[in-house]
PDB file of C-alpha atoms in Angstrom:
ATOM      1  CA  UNK Z   1      92.894  54.762 115.044  1.00 40.00           C
ATOM      2  CA  UNK Z   2      94.231  52.055 117.861  1.00 61.00           C
ATOM      3  CA  UNK Z   3      94.720  48.264 116.430  1.00 71.00           C
ATOM      4  CA  UNK Z   4      92.884  46.395 119.679  1.00 83.00           C
ATOM      5  CA  UNK Z   5      89.652  46.582 120.676  1.00 88.00           C
ATOM      6  CA  UNK Z   6      89.148  46.568 123.908  1.00 92.00           C
ATOM      7  CA  UNK Z   7      85.990  45.621 125.743  1.00 92.00           C
ATOM      8  CA  UNK Z   8      84.947  48.724 129.273  1.00 94.00           C
ATOM      9  CA  UNK Z   9      83.313  47.269 132.181  1.00 93.00           C
ATOM     10  CA  UNK Z  10      81.333  48.899 134.222  1.00 94.00           C
ATOM     11  CA  UNK Z  11      81.130  47.850 137.417  1.00 92.00           C
ATOM     12  CA  UNK Z  12      81.302  48.753 141.725  1.00 92.00           C
ATOM     13  CA  UNK Z  13      85.007  48.457 142.177  1.00 89.00           C
ATOM     14  CA  UNK Z  14      86.380  51.262 143.264  1.00 90.00           C
ATOM     15  CA  UNK Z  15      89.987  51.798 141.219  1.00 91.00           C
ATOM     16  CA  UNK Z  16      89.696  51.472 136.835  1.00 94.00           C
ATOM     17  CA  UNK Z  17      91.907  49.077 136.116  1.00 93.00           C
ATOM     18  CA  UNK Z  18      93.229  48.249 132.429  1.00 93.00           C
ATOM     19  CA  UNK Z  19      94.223  44.099 131.744  1.00 92.00           C
ATOM     20  CA  UNK Z  20      95.693  42.503 128.624  1.00 90.00           C
ATOM     21  CA  UNK Z  21      94.927  39.028 128.431  1.00 84.00           C
ATOM     22  CA  UNK Z  22      97.603  36.445 126.940  1.00 79.00           C
ATOM     23  CA  UNK Z  23      95.096  35.384 124.038  1.00 80.00           C
ATOM     24  CA  UNK Z  24      94.757  40.048 122.908  1.00 85.00           C
ATOM     25  CA  UNK Z  25      91.565  40.498 124.628  1.00 89.00           C
ATOM     26  CA  UNK Z  26      91.920  43.977 126.370  1.00 93.00           C
ATOM     27  CA  UNK Z  27      90.229  44.904 129.077  1.00 93.00           C
ATOM     28  CA  UNK Z  28      89.185  48.328 131.309  1.00 94.00           C
ATOM     29  CA  UNK Z  29      87.142  47.643 134.216  1.00 94.00           C
ATOM     30  CA  UNK Z  30      86.140  51.247 135.737  1.00 94.00           C
ATOM     31  CA  UNK Z  31      83.475  52.457 138.490  1.00 95.00           C
ATOM     32  CA  UNK Z  32      80.221  52.689 137.564  1.00 94.00           C
ATOM     33  CA  UNK Z  33      80.212  56.530 137.090  1.00 93.00           C
ATOM     34  CA  UNK Z  34      83.450  57.100 135.143  1.00 94.00           C
ATOM     35  CA  UNK Z  35      82.673  59.510 132.200  1.00 94.00           C
ATOM     36  CA  UNK Z  36      83.724  57.744 128.776  1.00 94.00           C
ATOM     37  CA  UNK Z  37      85.863  61.062 128.465  1.00 95.00           C
ATOM     38  CA  UNK Z  38      88.222  59.928 131.431  1.00 94.00           C
ATOM     39  CA  UNK Z  39      88.278  56.470 129.840  1.00 94.00           C
ATOM     40  CA  UNK Z  40      89.251  57.496 126.435  1.00 94.00           C
ATOM     41  CA  UNK Z  41      92.215  59.753 128.377  1.00 94.00           C
ATOM     42  CA  UNK Z  42      92.760  56.349 130.004  1.00 94.00           C
ATOM     43  CA  UNK Z  43      93.022  54.503 126.994  1.00 94.00           C
ATOM     44  CA  UNK Z  44      95.674  57.130 125.088  1.00 93.00           C
ATOM     45  CA  UNK Z  45      97.620  57.392 127.925  1.00 93.00           C
ATOM     46  CA  UNK Z  46      97.934  53.561 128.362  1.00 92.00           C
ATOM     47  CA  UNK Z  47      98.184  52.633 124.381  1.00 93.00           C
ATOM     48  CA  UNK Z  48     101.905  52.459 124.524  1.00 89.00           C
ATOM     49  CA  UNK Z  49     102.080  49.895 127.109  1.00 89.00           C
ATOM     50  CA  UNK Z  50      99.000  48.393 125.750  1.00 91.00           C
ATOM     51  CA  UNK Z  51     100.747  47.906 122.342  1.00 89.00           C
ATOM     52  CA  UNK Z  52     103.885  46.943 124.171  1.00 87.00           C
ATOM     53  CA  UNK Z  53     101.871  43.768 126.200  1.00 86.00           C
ATOM     54  CA  UNK Z  54     100.037  42.805 123.106  1.00 88.00           C
ATOM     55  CA  UNK Z  55     103.016  42.829 120.925  1.00 85.00           C
ATOM     56  CA  UNK Z  56     104.726  40.175 123.667  1.00 83.00           C
ATOM     57  CA  UNK Z  57     102.401  38.111 123.558  1.00 83.00           C
ATOM     58  CA  UNK Z  58     102.032  37.662 119.609  1.00 80.00           C
ATOM     59  CA  UNK Z  59     106.243  36.754 120.016  1.00 74.00           C
ATOM     60  CA  UNK Z  60     105.613  34.842 122.981  1.00 72.00           C
ATOM     61  CA  UNK Z  61     102.487  32.572 121.658  1.00 70.00           C
ATOM     62  CA  UNK Z  62     103.918  28.782 120.891  1.00 65.00           C
ATOM     63  CA  UNK Z  63     103.242  28.297 116.773  1.00 66.00           C
ATOM     64  CA  UNK Z  64     102.351  25.035 116.475  1.00 75.00           C
ATOM     65  CA  UNK Z  65     105.051  22.990 115.464  1.00 83.00           C
ATOM     66  CA  UNK Z  66     105.780  18.737 114.598  1.00 89.00           C
ATOM     67  CA  UNK Z  67     109.413  19.526 114.686  1.00 93.00           C
ATOM     68  CA  UNK Z  68     110.069  18.799 111.647  1.00 94.00           C
ATOM     69  CA  UNK Z  69     113.552  18.971 108.941  1.00 95.00           C
ATOM     70  CA  UNK Z  70     112.632  22.357 107.779  1.00 94.00           C
ATOM     71  CA  UNK Z  71     111.284  24.611 110.777  1.00 95.00           C
ATOM     72  CA  UNK Z  72     112.366  27.814 111.612  1.00 93.00           C
ATOM     73  CA  UNK Z  73     114.090  28.465 115.233  1.00 94.00           C
ATOM     74  CA  UNK Z  74     114.926  31.359 117.012  1.00 94.00           C
ATOM     75  CA  UNK Z  75     118.456  32.215 118.933  1.00 96.00           C
ATOM     76  CA  UNK Z  76     120.144  35.058 120.133  1.00 96.00           C
ATOM     77  CA  UNK Z  77     117.762  37.355 117.951  1.00 94.00           C
ATOM     78  CA  UNK Z  78     118.917  35.279 113.953  1.00 94.00           C
ATOM     79  CA  UNK Z  79     116.587  32.398 112.935  1.00 94.00           C
ATOM     80  CA  UNK Z  80     118.199  29.130 112.148  1.00 96.00           C
ATOM     81  CA  UNK Z  81     116.859  25.782 109.888  1.00 96.00           C
ATOM     82  CA  UNK Z  82     116.356  22.932 112.030  1.00 97.00           C
ATOM     83  CA  UNK Z  83     117.654  19.095 110.448  1.00 97.00           C
ATOM     84  CA  UNK Z  84     116.431  16.232 111.705  1.00 97.00           C
ATOM     85  CA  UNK Z  85     118.487  13.304 111.877  1.00 97.00           C
ATOM     86  CA  UNK Z  86     118.532  10.046 113.179  1.00 96.00           C
ATOM     87  CA  UNK Z  87     121.468   8.692 115.773  1.00 96.00           C
ATOM     88  CA  UNK Z  88     122.493   6.429 118.618  1.00 95.00           C
ATOM     89  CA  UNK Z  89     123.383   9.264 120.292  1.00 96.00           C
ATOM     90  CA  UNK Z  90     121.013  12.441 121.388  1.00 97.00           C
ATOM     91  CA  UNK Z  91     121.785  15.763 121.041  1.00 97.00           C
ATOM     92  CA  UNK Z  92     120.992  19.356 119.590  1.00 97.00           C
ATOM     93  CA  UNK Z  93     123.983  21.690 118.628  1.00 96.00           C
ATOM     94  CA  UNK Z  94     123.768  24.566 116.048  1.00 96.00           C
ATOM     95  CA  UNK Z  95     125.986  23.965 112.589  1.00 92.00           C
ATOM     96  CA  UNK Z  96     126.896  25.587 109.528  1.00 88.00           C
ATOM     97  CA  UNK Z  97     123.545  28.417 110.173  1.00 91.00           C
ATOM     98  CA  UNK Z  98     121.229  25.069 110.541  1.00 97.00           C
ATOM     99  CA  UNK Z  99     119.980  23.784 114.314  1.00 97.00           C
ATOM    100  CA  UNK Z 100     120.547  19.820 114.116  1.00 97.00           C
ATOM    101  CA  UNK Z 101     118.882  17.377 116.425  1.00 97.00           C
ATOM    102  CA  UNK Z 102     120.143  14.429 116.820  1.00 97.00           C
ATOM    103  CA  UNK Z 103     117.592  11.856 118.358  1.00 97.00           C
ATOM    104  CA  UNK Z 104     117.700   7.964 117.834  1.00 97.00           C
ATOM    105  CA  UNK Z 105     113.360   8.249 117.341  1.00 96.00           C
ATOM    106  CA  UNK Z 106     112.257  10.881 114.690  1.00 95.00           C
ATOM    107  CA  UNK Z 107     108.734  10.142 115.417  1.00 94.00           C
ATOM    108  CA  UNK Z 108     109.449  10.885 119.190  1.00 96.00           C
ATOM    109  CA  UNK Z 109     107.187  14.551 119.428  1.00 95.00           C
ATOM    110  CA  UNK Z 110     108.053  14.078 122.525  1.00 95.00           C
ATOM    111  CA  UNK Z 111     111.881  12.928 123.223  1.00 96.00           C
ATOM    112  CA  UNK Z 112     112.896  16.102 120.580  1.00 96.00           C
ATOM    113  CA  UNK Z 113     110.683  18.680 122.374  1.00 95.00           C
ATOM    114  CA  UNK Z 114     112.352  17.732 125.421  1.00 96.00           C
ATOM    115  CA  UNK Z 115     116.136  17.813 123.828  1.00 97.00           C
ATOM    116  CA  UNK Z 116     115.449  20.651 122.032  1.00 97.00           C
ATOM    117  CA  UNK Z 117     114.137  22.874 125.373  1.00 96.00           C
ATOM    118  CA  UNK Z 118     117.276  21.456 126.898  1.00 97.00           C
ATOM    119  CA  UNK Z 119     118.980  22.938 124.641  1.00 98.00           C
ATOM    120  CA  UNK Z 120     118.018  26.139 124.806  1.00 98.00           C
ATOM    121  CA  UNK Z 121     117.806  26.217 129.065  1.00 98.00           C
ATOM    122  CA  UNK Z 122     122.051  25.485 128.579  1.00 97.00           C
ATOM    123  CA  UNK Z 123     122.468  28.615 126.129  1.00 98.00           C
ATOM    124  CA  UNK Z 124     120.165  30.671 128.544  1.00 98.00           C
ATOM    125  CA  UNK Z 125     121.858  29.774 131.488  1.00 97.00           C
ATOM    126  CA  UNK Z 126     125.522  30.600 130.286  1.00 97.00           C
ATOM    127  CA  UNK Z 127     124.268  33.591 128.482  1.00 97.00           C
ATOM    128  CA  UNK Z 128     121.761  35.099 131.102  1.00 98.00           C
ATOM    129  CA  UNK Z 129     124.691  34.418 133.388  1.00 97.00           C
ATOM    130  CA  UNK Z 130     127.386  36.485 131.227  1.00 97.00           C
ATOM    131  CA  UNK Z 131     125.510  39.226 130.774  1.00 97.00           C
ATOM    132  CA  UNK Z 132     124.204  39.516 135.073  1.00 97.00           C
ATOM    133  CA  UNK Z 133     127.882  40.107 135.608  1.00 96.00           C
ATOM    134  CA  UNK Z 134     128.335  42.246 133.233  1.00 97.00           C
ATOM    135  CA  UNK Z 135     125.778  44.980 134.073  1.00 97.00           C
ATOM    136  CA  UNK Z 136     126.429  44.009 138.145  1.00 96.00           C
ATOM    137  CA  UNK Z 137     129.142  45.526 137.930  1.00 97.00           C
ATOM    138  CA  UNK Z 138     127.703  48.192 137.406  1.00 97.00           C
ATOM    139  CA  UNK Z 139     124.153  48.369 140.067  1.00 97.00           C
ATOM    140  CA  UNK Z 140     126.714  46.181 142.593  1.00 96.00           C
ATOM    141  CA  UNK Z 141     123.900  44.278 144.077  1.00 95.00           C
ATOM    142  CA  UNK Z 142     123.443  41.765 145.586  1.00 94.00           C
ATOM    143  CA  UNK Z 143     121.547  39.065 144.365  1.00 95.00           C
ATOM    144  CA  UNK Z 144     119.909  36.131 146.177  1.00 94.00           C
ATOM    145  CA  UNK Z 145     119.189  34.039 142.849  1.00 94.00           C
ATOM    146  CA  UNK Z 146     118.241  34.218 139.069  1.00 95.00           C
ATOM    147  CA  UNK Z 147     115.803  31.849 137.598  1.00 96.00           C
ATOM    148  CA  UNK Z 148     115.679  30.997 133.748  1.00 97.00           C
ATOM    149  CA  UNK Z 149     111.485  29.857 133.350  1.00 94.00           C
ATOM    150  CA  UNK Z 150     109.023  29.745 131.438  1.00 91.00           C
ATOM    151  CA  UNK Z 151     106.857  32.949 132.041  1.00 89.00           C
ATOM    152  CA  UNK Z 152     103.411  33.554 130.463  1.00 84.00           C
ATOM    153  CA  UNK Z 153     102.898  37.988 130.956  1.00 83.00           C
ATOM    154  CA  UNK Z 154     106.754  39.582 130.781  1.00 89.00           C
ATOM    155  CA  UNK Z 155     110.235  38.914 129.906  1.00 94.00           C
ATOM    156  CA  UNK Z 156     111.977  39.615 132.783  1.00 95.00           C
ATOM    157  CA  UNK Z 157     110.589  40.137 135.928  1.00 95.00           C
ATOM    158  CA  UNK Z 158     112.561  41.493 139.717  1.00 95.00           C
ATOM    159  CA  UNK Z 159     111.314  40.938 143.879  1.00 94.00           C
ATOM    160  CA  UNK Z 160     113.492  44.041 145.156  1.00 92.00           C
ATOM    161  CA  UNK Z 161     112.722  42.419 148.787  1.00 93.00           C
ATOM    162  CA  UNK Z 162     114.357  39.170 148.336  1.00 94.00           C
ATOM    163  CA  UNK Z 163     116.944  39.586 145.489  1.00 94.00           C
ATOM    164  CA  UNK Z 164     115.172  37.797 142.903  1.00 95.00           C
ATOM    165  CA  UNK Z 165     115.666  38.144 138.834  1.00 97.00           C
ATOM    166  CA  UNK Z 166     113.895  35.611 136.864  1.00 97.00           C
ATOM    167  CA  UNK Z 167     114.203  35.818 133.384  1.00 97.00           C
ATOM    168  CA  UNK Z 168     111.911  34.513 130.755  1.00 96.00           C
ATOM    169  CA  UNK Z 169     113.537  31.555 128.765  1.00 97.00           C
ATOM    170  CA  UNK Z 170     111.956  32.935 125.673  1.00 94.00           C
ATOM    171  CA  UNK Z 171     114.098  35.261 126.120  1.00 96.00           C
ATOM    172  CA  UNK Z 172     117.115  33.562 124.994  1.00 97.00           C
ATOM    173  CA  UNK Z 173     115.306  33.495 121.166  1.00 95.00           C
ATOM    174  CA  UNK Z 174     116.273  37.883 121.376  1.00 95.00           C
ATOM    175  CA  UNK Z 175     119.757  39.846 120.136  1.00 96.00           C
ATOM    176  CA  UNK Z 176     122.474  39.496 122.991  1.00 97.00           C
ATOM    177  CA  UNK Z 177     121.554  43.602 122.122  1.00 96.00           C
ATOM    178  CA  UNK Z 178     117.720  43.183 123.876  1.00 96.00           C
ATOM    179  CA  UNK Z 179     118.575  40.512 126.627  1.00 97.00           C
ATOM    180  CA  UNK Z 180     120.883  42.701 127.569  1.00 98.00           C
ATOM    181  CA  UNK Z 181     118.056  45.320 128.106  1.00 97.00           C
ATOM    182  CA  UNK Z 182     116.502  43.360 130.276  1.00 97.00           C
ATOM    183  CA  UNK Z 183     118.500  42.308 132.377  1.00 98.00           C
ATOM    184  CA  UNK Z 184     119.581  45.780 133.512  1.00 98.00           C
ATOM    185  CA  UNK Z 185     116.071  46.662 133.833  1.00 97.00           C
ATOM    186  CA  UNK Z 186     115.867  44.469 136.309  1.00 97.00           C
ATOM    187  CA  UNK Z 187     119.066  45.262 137.693  1.00 97.00           C
ATOM    188  CA  UNK Z 188     118.015  48.819 138.101  1.00 97.00           C
ATOM    189  CA  UNK Z 189     115.398  47.244 139.935  1.00 96.00           C
ATOM    190  CA  UNK Z 190     116.923  46.078 142.303  1.00 96.00           C
ATOM    191  CA  UNK Z 191     118.028  50.148 143.174  1.00 96.00           C
ATOM    192  CA  UNK Z 192     114.839  52.021 142.036  1.00 95.00           C
ATOM    193  CA  UNK Z 193     112.047  49.500 142.793  1.00 94.00           C
ATOM    194  CA  UNK Z 194     109.074  51.558 140.391  1.00 92.00           C
ATOM    195  CA  UNK Z 195     109.387  53.057 137.622  1.00 90.00           C
ATOM    196  CA  UNK Z 196     110.158  55.793 138.413  1.00 93.00           C
ATOM    197  CA  UNK Z 197     112.180  59.248 137.251  1.00 95.00           C
ATOM    198  CA  UNK Z 198     115.380  58.458 138.943  1.00 96.00           C
ATOM    199  CA  UNK Z 199     114.770  54.566 137.846  1.00 96.00           C
ATOM    200  CA  UNK Z 200     114.550  55.823 134.159  1.00 95.00           C
ATOM    201  CA  UNK Z 201     117.807  58.453 135.345  1.00 97.00           C
ATOM    202  CA  UNK Z 202     119.925  55.933 136.097  1.00 97.00           C
ATOM    203  CA  UNK Z 203     119.000  53.357 133.787  1.00 97.00           C
ATOM    204  CA  UNK Z 204     119.777  56.232 130.807  1.00 97.00           C
ATOM    205  CA  UNK Z 205     122.722  56.890 132.642  1.00 97.00           C
ATOM    206  CA  UNK Z 206     124.366  53.396 131.838  1.00 98.00           C
ATOM    207  CA  UNK Z 207     122.186  52.454 129.059  1.00 98.00           C
ATOM    208  CA  UNK Z 208     121.740  55.455 126.600  1.00 97.00           C
ATOM    209  CA  UNK Z 209     119.949  53.714 123.762  1.00 97.00           C
ATOM    210  CA  UNK Z 210     117.975  52.149 126.487  1.00 96.00           C
ATOM    211  CA  UNK Z 211     114.907  52.410 124.612  1.00 93.00           C
ATOM    212  CA  UNK Z 212     116.503  50.901 120.997  1.00 95.00           C
ATOM    213  CA  UNK Z 213     117.402  48.096 122.803  1.00 95.00           C
ATOM    214  CA  UNK Z 214     113.451  48.019 123.796  1.00 91.00           C
ATOM    215  CA  UNK Z 215     112.428  48.689 120.832  1.00 88.00           C
ATOM    216  CA  UNK Z 216     113.914  45.579 118.952  1.00 89.00           C
ATOM    217  CA  UNK Z 217     112.917  43.325 121.648  1.00 89.00           C
ATOM    218  CA  UNK Z 218     109.111  44.076 120.545  1.00 81.00           C
ATOM    219  CA  UNK Z 219     110.085  43.825 117.550  1.00 76.00           C
ATOM    220  CA  UNK Z 220     107.401  40.490 115.478  1.00 62.00           C
ATOM    221  CA  UNK Z 221     109.774  38.611 113.205  1.00 54.00           C
TER     222      UNK Z 221
END
């Protein structure tokens, strides 16, 4: 049986909806007269989507970190141990398999947090833009803006009309293959706005292994 519970609510609404909250709560809201059989068929149809959402929230849920030496940090699909050093010059870098953080005051949590955020943002900007340029040679679409930000419910999104692409900063922690999948997925939406059969045909034509990349993205380390 599915490894999640669904809270079913019947009330005066026109359409049946399924929502997955960041807390892991799954809520199905249905019109009052909806039969149990129909609800179960909808749940069966949406199970894969529900599990993907639950996995996403588990992956992006920020563990409570103290930002001290020995903690684990992810980058491009690999894990690195944090080493914190006191230094007059403040910066972060990867070196010899460690994520090294140099800060004036090792007890200044906010400063350490900002240095780490800035490092991830700088790396994300570099990698995301390069991958975007690489795959836009295939899609050949005008893009007005690429925005990198922390997103609560998805890895990326596309505004077809404004030609905007948004990417979750957390994506920089995933493998390059997974990042390429998300970016190409959003670029494809500039051609096919919905998840239609044409969308998936195009995706499969130019990225035949997209399902494997998606599965890799949804793995929990």
